[in-house]
Amino acid sequence: MTLHESLAEIYDEVLRRNPGESEFHQAVLEVLDSLGPVVTKHPHYTDSAVIRRLCEPERQIIFRVPWVDDQGNVQINRGFRVEFNSALGPYKGGLRFHPSVYLGIVKFLGFEQIFKNSLTGMPIGGGKGGSDFDPKGRSDGEIMRFCQAFMTELYRHIGEYTDVPAGDIGVGGREIGYLFGQYKRITNRYESGVLTGKGITWGGSLVRTEATGYGTVFFTEEILRTRGDSFDGKRVVVSGSGNVATYAIEKLHQLGAIVVACSDSSGYVVDEKGIDLDVLKDVKEVRRARIAEYADLREGARFVADGSIWSVPCDIALPCATQNELNEADAKTLAQNGCSIVAEGANMPCTPEAIRLFNDAGIAFAPGKAANAGGVATSALEMQQNASRDRWSFEYTEERLAETMRGIHDRCLETAEEYGAPGNYVVGANIAGFTQVADAMLALGVI
Ligand code: NDP
């Protein structure tokens, strides 16, 4: 990939200033690669070091999280919150609890979040956080004590007008509950707008749980619509079986598609009759078990421990698990099997080589910062409801989500067209996300 000269200098600086943070480098390079036509057409975007400033987080917080396990041993984890950019609003982005979390992962996610949040058109800046804590196999009491310890430090950095975290991998409704409870205890304030993804009875929004998965499907539906097509009878493969994957599968089935495979980190299941969502939710949400149990409970389904889920033939692929889970070889297999659309429910699940192959093969590719923006958009709707002490119906909130996804889709296509890359959602998403943030940064001065 050849970068515009001024952007290549910025990328070199990012590499030098952030050694060893490969995921962050990858996320920055992907955005810079799209910005060449922008700086050529509008050189003022290189004024006041806007792009260089964008690549440097406004604030990076790293803290110790000591907690006591069920055996009475003291455990130490590391907590992170990267407050990346607040030009458009308070920092907004999820918390990830997974052993792979380190500063480079949090920075890649926070950087992506800036453009994603901008694309929603809502007044939210970009941030992300998390911990290298591994929730797998931990008791409910241990999860609670860890969340309380994490918030005991984090609370001083967040707030309705400052920074509003939400969930991500390993952080769902249960964890948000413990985090919110501790924030309330420490501050003595019922500040609903400080976290999103809350329970429905204590300040949450209907549709937030479903929003990322549903939103990815709404975005994909728009791609199909531009081709005069629909989901009816389409074979879809969805990786993961967590929050995003589960609700993507639910909406896909509602719209007439058949989801034939899903996965977790131990392997994947193939179910030619279509994944049974009740069985899947029972295995993953109720029993918190491994995906192999799905195949034990469902006749005709099979579990595969080795190999790639992307070898299962499909018309549409939705990677909804984690970063870099779909590589060049997988992309080749998808193309050979006739897959025509790939939309990212997860953040950066496709490697740059895979994306290049999709482009060459004429496969429509929707990047996560556009296709999975429904989660954060609905978080912003939760903030709106909290601010007005109101509660909206499921139908109304879902329609707002669908409308937002249609808007993002159209803005990506229009922007791609304007900058000479018709049909390229990556270029459209990066440029549309960037220009709005950059305009705000220029207006706010050098801060
Ligand atoms: P969950 O923790 O609910 O589920 C994650 C799923 O991905 C699980 O099935 C998990 O399997 C699998 N997974 C995680 N790590 C790996 C790995 N290293 N290899 C293989 N599989 C893995 O997370 P979410 O569904 O919330 O998040 C999924 C993706 O979507 C992430 O990239 C996240 O950043 C992104 N996203 C989430 C949003 C949200 O609203 N939740 C919003 C926007 C993006 P296992 O249980 O075995 O670990």
XYZ file of C-alpha atoms and ligand atoms in Angstrom:
495
model
C 0.000 0.000 0.000
C 1.416 3.416 -0.964
C 0.478 6.318 1.259
C 0.291 9.990 0.256
C 3.642 11.558 1.270
C 2.328 13.639 4.192
C 0.368 10.649 5.492
C 3.389 8.327 5.216
C 5.291 10.707 7.518
C 2.465 10.575 10.033
C 2.375 6.790 9.885
C 6.151 6.581 10.471
C 5.702 8.773 13.522
C 2.887 6.526 14.814
C 5.137 3.472 14.424
C 7.997 5.209 16.233
C 5.899 6.574 19.102
C 3.877 3.396 19.722
C 6.301 0.459 19.480
C 4.902 -3.065 19.634
C 1.266 -2.019 19.255
C 0.561 -3.911 16.025
C -3.256 -3.740 16.163
C -3.100 0.033 16.657
C -0.691 0.377 13.710
C -3.058 -1.706 11.564
C -6.084 0.451 12.454
C -4.221 3.719 11.783
C -2.807 2.494 8.476
C -6.252 1.441 7.269
C -7.626 4.946 7.886
C -4.589 6.830 6.505
C -4.712 4.692 3.384
C -8.175 6.132 2.625
C -7.287 9.759 3.317
C -5.011 10.415 0.312
C -7.804 11.870 -1.894
C -9.008 14.035 1.013
C -5.703 15.775 1.658
C -5.185 16.203 -2.088
C -8.615 17.759 -2.586
C -8.707 19.690 0.715
C -5.118 20.460 1.810
C -6.425 22.405 4.827
C -6.903 19.062 6.582
C -3.155 18.953 7.045
C -3.315 22.363 8.813
C -2.836 22.540 12.555
C -1.552 18.931 12.561
C -5.134 17.651 12.676
C -4.293 14.137 11.475
C -1.237 13.874 13.715
C -3.313 15.013 16.676
C -6.009 12.461 15.790
C -3.439 9.663 16.047
C -2.416 10.644 19.587
C -4.978 9.885 22.339
C -6.009 12.898 24.420
C -5.493 10.833 27.588
C -4.364 7.264 28.388
C -5.069 5.852 31.806
C -3.470 2.623 33.063
C -4.184 1.361 36.561
C -3.765 -1.553 38.946
C -6.861 -3.629 39.728
C -6.296 -5.696 42.891
C -9.113 -8.042 43.968
C -9.654 -11.161 46.097
C -10.643 -14.484 44.478
C -12.872 -17.202 46.006
C -9.850 -18.899 47.621
C -8.867 -15.689 49.412
C -5.873 -15.025 47.126
C -5.135 -11.503 45.991
C -5.194 -11.221 42.191
C -3.753 -8.312 40.256
C -4.961 -7.225 36.841
C -4.267 -4.188 34.723
C -7.006 -1.713 33.810
C -7.046 0.682 30.838
C -9.089 3.607 29.610
C -7.947 5.437 26.510
C -9.814 8.715 26.034
C -8.977 9.200 22.386
C -10.902 12.142 21.004
C -13.611 14.406 22.410
C -14.083 16.861 19.518
C -17.652 15.701 18.881
C -18.788 14.879 22.420
C -17.869 12.966 25.586
C -15.606 9.970 25.020
C -17.766 6.943 24.276
C -16.771 3.318 23.794
C -16.893 -0.055 25.479
C -14.852 -1.962 28.048
C -13.296 -5.295 27.104
C -12.360 -7.959 29.672
C -10.172 -10.551 27.948
C -6.672 -11.918 28.675
C -5.409 -10.560 25.336
C -6.096 -6.942 26.329
C -3.081 -4.616 26.387
C -2.555 -0.980 25.459
C -2.257 -1.710 21.696
C -5.678 -3.405 21.575
C -7.354 -0.641 23.576
C -5.790 2.014 21.334
C -6.857 0.280 18.118
C -10.407 0.016 19.426
C -10.422 3.611 20.688
C -9.079 4.917 17.385
C -11.724 3.027 15.373
C -14.361 4.306 17.760
C -13.656 7.959 16.844
C -14.686 7.416 13.216
C -17.525 5.027 14.023
C -19.081 7.456 16.478
C -18.673 10.293 14.004
C -20.460 8.228 11.335
C -23.515 7.814 13.569
C -24.029 11.583 13.364
C -24.524 11.652 17.149
C -22.639 13.924 19.583
C -20.147 11.373 20.913
C -16.361 11.288 20.963
C -14.210 8.156 20.906
C -12.708 6.094 23.725
C -12.229 2.501 24.812
C -11.070 0.585 27.864
C -10.798 -2.761 29.519
C -8.612 -5.175 31.389
C -6.544 -8.319 30.898
C -8.900 -9.994 33.403
C -10.200 -13.361 32.109
C -13.832 -13.853 33.146
C -13.884 -17.485 31.933
C -14.453 -19.929 34.772
C -14.800 -17.163 37.375
C -17.709 -17.308 39.834
C -20.351 -14.628 39.961
C -18.851 -13.336 43.221
C -15.416 -13.043 41.625
C -16.844 -11.165 38.639
C -18.572 -8.757 41.028
C -15.458 -8.138 43.126
C -13.360 -7.600 40.014
C -15.881 -5.111 38.572
C -16.018 -3.252 41.889
C -12.227 -3.046 42.065
C -12.052 -1.868 38.431
C -14.613 0.886 39.006
C -12.951 1.962 42.264
C -10.230 3.481 40.099
C -12.156 4.205 36.887
C -14.934 6.262 38.541
C -12.735 9.361 38.912
C -12.154 9.534 35.156
C -15.697 9.078 33.814
C -19.036 10.926 33.919
C -22.077 11.803 31.851
C -20.289 14.804 30.289
C -16.781 13.333 30.297
C -16.553 9.701 29.346
C -19.330 7.109 29.046
C -18.186 3.453 28.896
C -20.308 0.474 27.754
C -19.776 -3.263 27.167
C -17.607 -5.175 24.702
C -16.065 -8.661 24.752
C -16.486 -10.136 28.251
C -18.594 -7.207 29.473
C -22.359 -7.665 29.196
C -25.402 -6.715 31.271
C -24.171 -8.468 34.432
C -20.825 -6.648 34.443
C -22.384 -3.266 33.603
C -24.677 -3.804 36.634
C -21.779 -4.380 39.020
C -19.833 -1.455 37.533
C -22.797 0.910 37.782
C -23.556 -0.255 41.338
C -20.016 0.558 42.434
C -20.041 3.947 40.669
C -23.282 4.815 42.450
C -21.908 3.653 45.812
C -18.677 5.663 45.516
C -20.186 8.881 44.154
C -23.549 8.769 45.970
C -25.144 9.833 42.665
C -27.667 8.013 40.509
C -26.001 9.247 37.354
C -27.681 7.043 34.730
C -25.824 8.642 31.823
C -22.393 7.503 33.041
C -22.636 3.986 31.555
C -24.708 2.464 28.774
C -25.923 -1.099 28.334
C -27.756 -0.848 31.675
C -30.645 -3.125 32.652
C -34.089 -2.058 31.470
C -35.436 -1.471 34.980
C -32.520 0.757 36.049
C -31.960 3.169 33.196
C -31.231 0.957 30.204
C -32.703 1.236 26.743
C -34.743 -1.365 24.941
C -32.881 -2.671 21.857
C -29.406 -1.844 23.284
C -28.693 -5.555 23.857
C -29.703 -6.429 20.308
C -28.387 -3.250 18.664
C -24.949 -4.192 17.327
C -26.089 -7.485 15.794
C -29.342 -6.037 14.476
C -27.527 -2.986 13.127
C -25.004 -5.103 11.220
C -27.875 -6.971 9.611
C -29.704 -3.721 8.741
C -26.524 -2.445 7.092
C -26.167 -5.690 5.115
C -29.816 -5.440 4.089
C -29.035 -2.028 2.560
C -26.163 -3.542 0.557
C -28.560 -6.192 -0.728
C -31.139 -3.511 -1.531
C -28.651 -1.618 -3.735
C -28.460 -4.838 -5.799
C -32.224 -5.297 -5.881
C -31.846 -8.344 -3.620
C -32.975 -9.420 -0.130
C -32.063 -11.884 2.642
C -34.726 -14.313 1.563
C -33.233 -17.831 1.491
C -29.616 -16.607 1.764
C -27.101 -18.860 3.535
C -25.188 -16.881 6.143
C -22.211 -17.771 8.328
C -21.795 -15.760 11.552
C -18.668 -16.190 13.659
C -18.819 -15.865 17.442
C -21.747 -16.652 19.702
C -21.627 -13.678 22.050
C -23.730 -10.550 22.131
C -23.156 -9.370 18.564
C -23.406 -12.801 16.916
C -26.517 -13.891 18.822
C -28.605 -10.890 17.829
C -27.276 -10.843 14.282
C -28.538 -14.430 13.982
C -31.908 -13.450 15.491
C -32.477 -10.627 12.977
C -31.164 -12.675 10.028
C -33.728 -15.369 10.746
C -36.489 -12.762 11.089
C -35.564 -11.451 7.642
C -35.646 -14.870 5.973
C -31.952 -15.839 5.884
C -30.640 -19.194 7.141
C -27.639 -19.024 9.465
C -25.816 -22.315 9.001
C -22.814 -21.864 11.313
C -21.555 -19.966 14.359
C -18.600 -20.379 16.730
C -16.681 -19.559 19.885
C -12.952 -19.684 20.596
C -13.073 -23.499 20.944
C -14.465 -24.218 17.438
C -17.591 -23.921 15.337
C -20.927 -25.659 14.808
C -22.650 -26.321 11.499
C -26.416 -26.681 11.483
C -27.840 -26.952 7.979
C -31.406 -26.515 9.266
C -30.451 -23.098 10.632
C -29.049 -22.272 14.073
C -31.738 -22.723 16.734
C -31.529 -19.515 18.726
C -33.243 -20.879 21.838
C -30.681 -23.665 22.095
C -27.823 -21.243 21.388
C -28.979 -18.760 24.051
C -29.435 -21.581 26.551
C -25.873 -22.822 25.953
C -24.130 -19.419 25.820
C -26.216 -17.008 27.890
C -27.789 -19.244 30.543
C -25.207 -21.977 31.058
C -22.205 -19.995 29.823
C -20.946 -23.266 28.281
C -18.809 -24.058 25.216
C -20.310 -24.118 21.723
C -19.748 -27.902 21.398
C -22.765 -28.362 23.689
C -24.980 -26.870 20.994
C -24.172 -29.856 18.767
C -24.910 -32.262 21.651
C -28.359 -30.747 22.113
C -29.401 -30.244 18.500
C -30.014 -33.153 16.176
C -28.201 -32.920 12.853
C -25.735 -30.262 14.050
C -22.014 -30.995 14.168
C -19.136 -29.453 16.094
C -15.756 -28.843 14.446
C -12.824 -28.149 16.767
C -10.127 -27.540 14.140
C -10.249 -25.539 10.982
C -11.967 -22.384 9.925
C -15.648 -21.502 10.089
C -15.134 -19.635 6.787
C -14.820 -22.972 4.964
C -18.580 -23.441 5.411
C -20.137 -22.364 2.066
C -22.307 -19.240 2.316
C -23.720 -16.287 0.368
C -22.985 -13.795 3.140
C -20.351 -13.826 5.904
C -20.636 -11.813 9.116
C -17.508 -12.023 11.283
C -18.768 -11.146 14.783
C -16.106 -12.532 17.170
C -12.800 -10.670 17.368
C -9.976 -8.869 15.535
C -8.055 -10.578 12.701
C -10.207 -13.710 12.781
C -10.599 -13.842 8.973
C -7.364 -14.000 6.975
C -6.392 -14.088 3.315
C -6.795 -17.865 3.012
C -10.278 -17.615 4.538
C -11.146 -14.808 2.124
C -10.015 -16.966 -0.795
C -12.218 -19.835 0.375
C -15.211 -17.517 0.770
C -14.702 -16.164 -2.753
C -14.357 -19.664 -4.215
C -17.581 -20.709 -2.476
C -19.511 -17.828 -4.050
C -19.832 -15.512 -1.038
C -20.803 -12.041 -2.287
C -21.032 -9.877 0.875
C -18.874 -9.635 4.010
C -19.972 -7.254 6.768
C -17.983 -6.854 9.982
C -20.024 -7.188 13.187
C -16.774 -7.344 15.162
C -14.056 -4.669 15.198
C -11.352 -5.255 12.558
C -12.039 -9.022 12.182
C -10.702 -9.115 8.609
C -6.986 -8.760 7.952
C -5.829 -6.148 5.384
C -4.879 -8.980 2.996
C -8.394 -10.450 3.259
C -9.948 -7.054 2.533
C -7.754 -6.605 -0.528
C -8.865 -10.000 -1.774
C -12.546 -9.095 -1.280
C -12.027 -5.964 -3.379
C -10.267 -7.879 -6.131
C -12.965 -10.563 -6.145
C -15.800 -8.016 -6.327
C -17.158 -9.018 -2.911
C -18.962 -6.138 -1.171
C -17.108 -5.455 2.076
C -18.562 -3.379 4.942
C -15.988 -2.363 7.602
C -16.886 -2.603 11.278
C -16.732 1.119 11.916
C -19.784 1.446 9.656
C -21.506 -1.947 9.882
C -21.337 -2.384 13.664
C -22.039 1.248 14.618
C -25.591 0.304 15.661
C -24.395 -0.594 19.159
C -22.903 2.757 19.972
C -25.726 4.568 18.166
C -28.233 2.887 20.455
C -26.015 3.708 23.425
C -26.403 7.344 22.379
C -30.177 6.776 22.319
C -29.890 5.373 25.846
C -28.062 8.565 26.871
C -30.869 10.638 25.299
C -33.490 8.726 27.259
C -31.473 9.113 30.475
C -31.058 12.860 29.916
C -34.794 13.352 29.408
C -35.763 10.735 32.042
C -37.833 9.040 29.378
C -38.243 5.476 28.145
C -38.989 4.617 24.535
C -40.790 1.558 23.147
C -38.946 -1.310 21.469
C -40.502 -0.527 18.095
C -39.619 3.170 18.201
C -36.033 2.503 19.297
C -35.532 -0.222 16.703
C -36.793 2.099 13.973
C -34.343 4.801 15.131
C -31.567 2.199 14.920
C -32.638 1.040 11.447
C -32.841 4.638 10.246
C -29.348 5.355 11.615
C -27.903 2.317 9.830
C -29.545 3.320 6.554
C -28.088 6.814 6.998
C -24.573 5.462 7.624
C -24.837 3.154 4.633
C -25.919 5.951 2.310
C -23.286 8.378 3.637
C -20.553 5.777 3.023
C -21.690 5.182 -0.558
C -22.116 8.889 -1.352
C -18.706 9.758 0.095
C -16.993 6.904 -1.740
C -18.559 8.117 -4.968
C -17.525 11.739 -4.286
C -13.889 10.702 -3.768
C -13.667 8.496 -6.845
C -14.082 5.066 -5.264
C -17.675 4.070 -6.063
C -18.995 1.130 -4.015
C -15.966 1.121 -1.686
C -17.430 1.170 1.845
C -13.976 1.331 3.477
C -13.063 4.558 1.706
C -16.557 5.983 2.286
C -16.603 5.159 6.011
C -13.090 6.430 6.699
C -13.510 9.712 4.821
C -17.038 10.476 6.059
C -16.011 9.670 9.650
C -12.789 11.646 9.385
C -14.056 14.887 7.829
C -16.645 15.465 10.522
C -14.155 14.996 13.373
C -11.459 16.991 11.572
C -13.855 19.898 10.943
C -14.729 19.976 14.644
C -11.061 19.831 15.661
C -10.233 22.732 13.339
C -13.151 24.739 14.757
C -12.096 24.095 18.367
C -8.511 25.275 17.864
C -5.304 23.601 18.948
C -6.288 21.894 22.191
P -18.880 -11.291 23.610
O -17.894 -11.423 24.709
O -20.321 -11.276 23.929
O -18.648 -12.463 22.540
C -17.433 -12.616 21.894
C -17.491 -13.868 21.040
O -16.296 -13.942 20.264
C -17.549 -15.153 21.845
O -18.256 -16.132 21.142
C -16.068 -15.503 21.975
O -15.832 -16.876 22.217
C -15.547 -15.107 20.633
N -14.126 -14.749 20.747
C -13.570 -13.795 21.548
N -12.241 -13.783 21.429
C -11.950 -14.734 20.538
C -10.742 -15.206 19.981
N -9.553 -14.684 20.335
N -10.825 -16.212 19.069
C -12.025 -16.727 18.713
N -13.204 -16.325 19.202
C -13.159 -15.351 20.096
O -18.447 -9.981 22.795
P -19.311 -9.107 21.784
O -20.231 -9.989 21.030
O -19.830 -7.954 22.521
O -18.166 -8.545 20.818
C -17.772 -9.247 19.624
C -17.050 -8.274 18.706
O -17.940 -7.195 18.364
C -15.804 -7.591 19.270
O -14.887 -7.357 18.227
C -16.338 -6.257 19.771
O -15.329 -5.280 19.862
C -17.325 -5.941 18.662
N -18.361 -4.970 18.996
C -19.198 -5.181 20.060
C -20.186 -4.252 20.339
C -21.203 -4.494 21.410
O -22.152 -3.694 21.473
N -21.099 -5.519 22.214
C -20.291 -2.996 19.575
C -19.421 -2.927 18.418
C -18.477 -3.871 18.175
P -15.374 -17.356 23.687
O -16.611 -17.227 24.530
O -14.912 -18.755 23.501
O -14.270 -16.417 24.111
